[in-house]
Structure formats: C-alpha cells, structure tokens
Coordinates of C-alpha atoms and ligand atoms in Angstrom, one line a residue:
M441 CA -12.1 -17.3 1.0
P442 CA -13.7 -14.3 -0.8
F443 CA -11.9 -11.0 -1.0
L444 CA -13.4 -8.2 1.0
G445 CA -13.9 -4.9 -0.8
V446 CA -14.7 -2.1 1.7
N447 CA -17.0 0.6 0.4
I448 CA -16.2 3.9 2.1
D449 CA -18.8 6.1 0.4
H450 CA -20.6 6.8 3.7
V451 CA -17.5 8.2 5.4
A452 CA -17.8 10.9 2.6
T453 CA -21.6 11.1 3.2
V454 CA -20.8 12.3 6.8
R455 CA -18.2 14.8 5.6
Q456 CA -20.6 16.2 2.9
A457 CA -23.3 16.7 5.6
R458 CA -21.1 19.7 6.7
I459 CA -19.2 20.2 3.4
T460 CA -16.0 20.2 5.4
N461 CA -12.9 18.1 5.5
E462 CA -13.6 15.4 8.1
P463 CA -14.1 12.5 8.2
D464 CA -11.8 12.0 5.3
P465 CA -12.6 8.9 3.2
V466 CA -8.9 8.6 2.3
H467 CA -7.9 8.3 5.9
A468 CA -10.7 5.7 6.3
A469 CA -9.4 3.8 3.4
V470 CA -5.9 3.5 5.0
L471 CA -7.5 2.3 8.2
A472 CA -9.7 -0.2 6.3
E473 CA -6.5 -1.5 4.6
L474 CA -4.8 -1.9 8.0
G475 CA -7.9 -3.8 9.2
G476 CA -7.4 -6.3 6.3
A477 CA -9.5 -4.9 3.5
D478 CA -8.5 -6.5 0.2
G479 CA -9.8 -3.7 -1.8
I480 CA -11.3 -0.2 -1.5
T481 CA -14.5 0.6 -3.3
V482 CA -15.9 4.0 -4.0
H483 CA -18.8 5.2 -6.1
L484 CA -18.1 8.6 -7.8
R485 CA -21.7 9.6 -8.5
E486 CA -22.6 12.1 -11.2
D487 CA -24.2 14.3 -8.5
R488 CA -21.1 14.0 -6.3
R489 CA -23.3 13.5 -3.2
H490 CA -20.6 11.7 -1.3
I491 CA -17.2 10.8 -3.0
Q492 CA -15.5 13.7 -4.7
D493 CA -13.0 13.7 -7.6
R494 CA -10.2 14.6 -5.2
D495 CA -11.0 11.5 -3.1
V496 CA -10.6 9.2 -6.0
R497 CA -7.3 10.8 -7.1
L498 CA -5.8 10.7 -3.6
L499 CA -7.0 7.1 -3.0
R500 CA -5.2 6.1 -6.1
Q501 CA -2.0 7.4 -4.6
M502 CA -2.5 6.2 -1.0
I503 CA -3.9 2.7 -1.0
R504 CA -1.9 -0.4 -1.8
V505 CA -4.8 -2.7 -2.3
K506 CA -7.1 -2.9 -5.3
L507 CA -9.1 0.3 -6.1
N508 CA -12.6 -0.5 -7.4
L509 CA -14.4 2.5 -8.9
E510 CA -18.2 2.2 -9.1
M511 CA -19.5 4.4 -11.9
A512 CA -22.4 5.1 -14.1
V513 CA -22.2 4.7 -17.9
A514 CA -21.5 8.4 -18.2
Q515 CA -18.6 9.9 -20.3
E516 CA -17.6 12.5 -17.7
I517 CA -17.0 9.7 -15.1
V518 CA -15.4 7.3 -17.7
D519 CA -12.9 10.1 -18.5
I520 CA -12.0 10.4 -14.8
A521 CA -11.6 6.6 -14.6
L522 CA -9.3 6.6 -17.6
D523 CA -7.2 9.2 -15.9
V524 CA -7.1 7.7 -12.4
M525 CA -6.7 4.1 -13.6
P526 CA -8.4 2.0 -10.9
E527 CA -7.7 -1.7 -11.2
Q528 CA -11.4 -2.4 -11.6
A529 CA -14.4 -0.3 -12.7
T530 CA -17.8 -1.6 -11.7
L531 CA -20.6 -0.2 -13.9
V532 CA -23.8 0.5 -12.1
P533 CA -27.1 2.1 -13.0
E534 CA -27.6 5.6 -11.4
K535 CA -30.7 7.6 -10.8
R536 CA -30.5 10.9 -9.1
E537 CA -33.6 10.4 -7.0
E538 CA -32.5 7.0 -5.5
V539 CA -31.0 6.7 -2.0
T540 CA -28.6 3.9 -3.1
T541 CA -28.1 1.8 -6.2
E542 CA -31.5 0.2 -6.2
G543 CA -31.2 -2.3 -9.0
G544 CA -28.7 -3.9 -11.4
L545 CA -27.8 -2.7 -14.8
D546 CA -30.0 -3.9 -17.6
I547 CA -27.4 -5.3 -20.0
I548 CA -30.0 -6.7 -22.4
S549 CA -31.7 -3.3 -23.0
H550 CA -28.6 -1.1 -23.0
R551 CA -26.1 -3.4 -24.6
D552 CA -24.7 -0.9 -27.1
R553 CA -24.1 2.0 -24.7
I554 CA -22.6 -0.3 -22.1
M555 CA -20.4 -1.9 -24.7
Q556 CA -18.9 1.5 -25.7
T557 CA -17.8 2.1 -22.1
V558 CA -16.5 -1.4 -21.6
V559 CA -14.3 -1.1 -24.6
Q560 CA -12.9 2.3 -23.5
L561 CA -12.0 0.9 -20.1
Q562 CA -10.6 -2.4 -21.3
E563 CA -8.4 -0.6 -23.9
R564 CA -6.6 0.9 -20.9
D565 CA -6.4 -2.5 -19.1
I566 CA -9.0 -1.6 -16.5
S567 CA -10.9 -4.7 -15.6
V568 CA -14.7 -4.3 -15.9
S569 CA -17.3 -5.6 -13.6
L570 CA -21.1 -5.2 -14.4
F571 CA -23.4 -4.8 -11.4
I572 CA -26.5 -6.9 -12.3
D573 CA -29.5 -8.5 -10.7
P574 CA -29.1 -12.2 -10.1
D575 CA -30.7 -13.2 -13.3
V576 CA -29.2 -15.9 -15.7
A577 CA -30.2 -13.9 -18.8
Q578 CA -28.3 -10.8 -17.5
V579 CA -25.3 -13.0 -16.7
D580 CA -25.3 -14.4 -20.2
A581 CA -25.6 -10.9 -21.7
S582 CA -22.7 -9.7 -19.6
A583 CA -20.5 -12.7 -20.7
D584 CA -21.4 -11.9 -24.3
L585 CA -20.0 -8.4 -23.8
G586 CA -16.6 -9.9 -22.9
V587 CA -16.3 -8.3 -19.5
E588 CA -14.0 -9.8 -16.9
A589 CA -16.5 -9.9 -14.0
I590 CA -20.0 -9.4 -12.8
E591 CA -21.2 -8.3 -9.4
L592 CA -24.5 -9.8 -8.4
H593 CA -26.9 -7.4 -6.5
T594 CA -27.6 -9.1 -3.2
G595 CA -30.1 -6.3 -2.1
A596 CA -33.3 -8.3 -2.6
F597 CA -31.8 -11.2 -0.6
A598 CA -30.7 -8.8 2.2
D599 CA -34.0 -6.9 2.3
A600 CA -36.3 -10.0 2.0
P601 CA -39.3 -9.6 4.3
T602 CA -39.5 -13.3 5.3
A603 CA -37.2 -16.2 5.5
A604 CA -39.0 -17.9 2.6
H605 CA -38.4 -14.8 0.4
A606 CA -34.7 -14.7 1.5
D607 CA -34.4 -18.4 0.5
A608 CA -35.9 -17.8 -2.9
E609 CA -33.6 -14.8 -3.5
F610 CA -30.6 -16.9 -2.3
D611 CA -31.5 -19.6 -4.8
R612 CA -31.5 -17.0 -7.6
I613 CA -28.1 -15.7 -6.5
V614 CA -26.7 -19.3 -6.5
A615 CA -28.1 -20.0 -10.0
A616 CA -26.8 -16.8 -11.4
G617 CA -23.5 -17.3 -9.7
Q618 CA -23.1 -20.8 -11.2
A619 CA -24.0 -19.5 -14.7
A620 CA -21.3 -16.8 -14.3
V621 CA -18.6 -19.2 -13.2
Q622 CA -19.6 -21.5 -16.1
R623 CA -19.1 -18.6 -18.5
G624 CA -15.7 -17.9 -17.1
L625 CA -16.7 -14.7 -15.3
I626 CA -15.1 -13.5 -12.1
L627 CA -18.0 -13.6 -9.6
N628 CA -18.4 -10.6 -7.2
M629 CA -21.4 -9.9 -5.0
G630 CA -22.6 -7.0 -2.9
H631 CA -25.3 -4.6 -1.6
G632 CA -27.1 -4.9 1.7
L633 CA -24.6 -7.4 3.2
T634 CA -24.4 -7.2 7.0
Y635 CA -22.7 -8.9 10.0
R636 CA -25.9 -11.1 10.2
N637 CA -26.3 -12.2 6.6
V638 CA -22.8 -12.2 5.1
H639 CA -22.0 -15.8 6.0
R640 CA -24.5 -17.3 3.6
I641 CA -23.3 -15.3 0.7
A642 CA -19.6 -15.8 1.5
D643 CA -20.2 -19.5 1.5
I644 CA -21.4 -19.7 -2.1
D645 CA -19.1 -21.6 -4.3
G646 CA -17.0 -19.5 -6.7
V647 CA -17.5 -16.1 -5.0
H648 CA -14.4 -14.0 -5.6
E649 CA -15.2 -10.7 -4.0
L650 CA -17.7 -9.2 -1.6
N651 CA -18.3 -5.4 -1.6
I652 CA -19.6 -4.2 1.7
G653 CA -20.1 -0.6 2.8
H654 CA -23.1 0.6 4.9
S655 CA -22.9 -2.1 7.5
I656 CA -19.2 -1.8 8.1
I657 CA -19.3 2.0 8.4
S658 CA -22.3 1.8 10.7
H659 CA -20.5 -0.6 12.9
A660 CA -17.4 1.5 12.9
V661 CA -19.4 4.5 14.3
M662 CA -20.7 2.3 17.1
V663 CA -17.4 0.6 18.1
G664 CA -15.5 3.9 17.9
L665 CA -17.9 6.2 19.6
E666 CA -17.0 5.4 23.2
R667 CA -13.3 6.1 22.7
A668 CA -14.1 9.3 20.7
V669 CA -16.2 10.6 23.6
R670 CA -13.6 9.6 26.2
E671 CA -10.9 11.5 24.3
M672 CA -13.0 14.6 23.9
K673 CA -13.9 14.4 27.6
E674 CA -10.3 14.3 28.5
L675 CA -9.5 17.4 26.4
V676 CA -12.5 19.2 28.0
R677 CA -11.3 18.2 31.5
R678 CA -7.8 19.4 31.0
Ligands
PXP1904 N1 -21.8 -2.9 -4.6 C1 -22.4 -1.9 -5.4 C2 -22.3 -2.1 -6.9 C3 -23.0 -0.8 -4.8 O1 -23.5 0.2 -5.5 C4 -22.9 -0.7 -3.3 C5 -23.5 0.5 -2.7 O2 -22.8 1.6 -3.0 C6 -22.4 -1.8 -2.6 C7 -21.8 -2.9 -3.3 C8 -22.3 -1.7 -1.1 O3 -23.6 -1.8 -0.6 P1 -23.8 -1.6 1.0 O4 -23.4 -0.2 1.3 O5 -25.3 -1.9 1.1 O6 -22.9 -2.6 1.7

C-alpha cells in the first residue's frame, strides 16, 4: 500500500489571506497525523505565499511522521533545509506567477545546478526526490544524478479533458514509473490527485508515496463546516 503524504500548504493559504495566526498548519499537521498521514509535506516557496519559515521549524519539532520539504533549487531555501533537516527534500521548479507547481523539473537542461543542491542535501543525509514529468528521459537523467527518489507529476492525468487523454497520460505515468523502479529509484507521485482519481494511481505497481494536498484540504473544509457553525451558533445562543 502506498504511503500517504498530506500536503498542508493550503491551510497556510487560508491563514495568509488574513495574515493572522489561524488556521495553523502545524495544528493541521498534528490532526493529519492522527488521521493516519504517513508524512507531512510542505512547500516553502521563495515568495512565502503560504508556508512560512516558522511553520517548517515547528513542524520539525511537532510531527512524528516523515517531513517532506518541497523546495526550489534556491540557496536561501537549501540553507533552511540544511538547518531544519527534513527526512526528504523534494526539488520542484518554481515560478512566481504560477498558481501551483505547473510542471516538473527539467533535469536534462539544468543538470549542473540541480546536482549542486542534491549534493548539499545528501551530504547531510537528507533524502532527495526530484519532481519530474512522467517522461522516461527525465527519469533516466534523475537516476544518473544519484538521487534516492523521483515524484512523477500526475497533474496532466488529473486535468485531462477526456477519458482518452487521461488514459494516454496514465500510460506515460506507468512507463515512467517502471523505468524508475528498474533504475532503483523510490517512486513517488503527486499533484491533482482527488478522491475520484486516486485509486488508479495508487494501484500502479511500485508506487511508494502519494503526496496529496488540495483535495484533502478542500474536503476537510466541507466535512468540518457543519460542526464549526453549530459550535459558533451555540456560543452565540449562550
Ligand atoms: N507534489 C508536489 C511536488 C507539489 O508541488 C504539490 C502541490 O504543492 C503536490 C504534490 C500536491 O498537489 P495537490 O495539492 O494538487 O494535491
């Protein structure tokens, strides 16, 4: 059974909408752990649009499960990772104008820069995962860098406009996944996975970890709203 890494970035997105102290992603992480999360994933973006430095440091102290820090190949963030020491660092591309991580890292074009960051992290025993598109050439380039893991970007599968497109994307994911396992890489997957589409991805042979954020946080808002209103109503009534 694949491990479930719960990405709590969007708890921080709600907090940052008011630049206040609630909801606290650290509190959310503890609840996710109680719910059975095998890992907590956060993306400390260079623009700090959701997760803040303080969140990463407190998460390191609070959670018992694996901490997976998503990060750009940027020295400022690498230095924080080396200080906080997550079990895993997932290197992702980052563009300021994007809404979310829109594509995988291009390992072939940026090999040397990525390699420098990989070495820095591995020297401190932080396991490195590269977030890449489901492309066998990118898997091979990742394996050549000597990383421990890759995370295949499942966004194109999740957002496919038709069932035929979804099937074609699924086949690419399976082929890239097979190549990764053959090269001895730990196989992670994530992006755009939902309660509707996760079963197909979770069923793929060799998948080690799924990282899921938006759909879980969206569902949490819905399943928790009725109780939250009831509790406020009770306070108002009293
Ligand atoms: N994996 C990576 C590398 C990501 O960047 C993200 C989004 O932050 C996710 C997984 C989770 O994607 P989603 O929020 O669509 O579940």
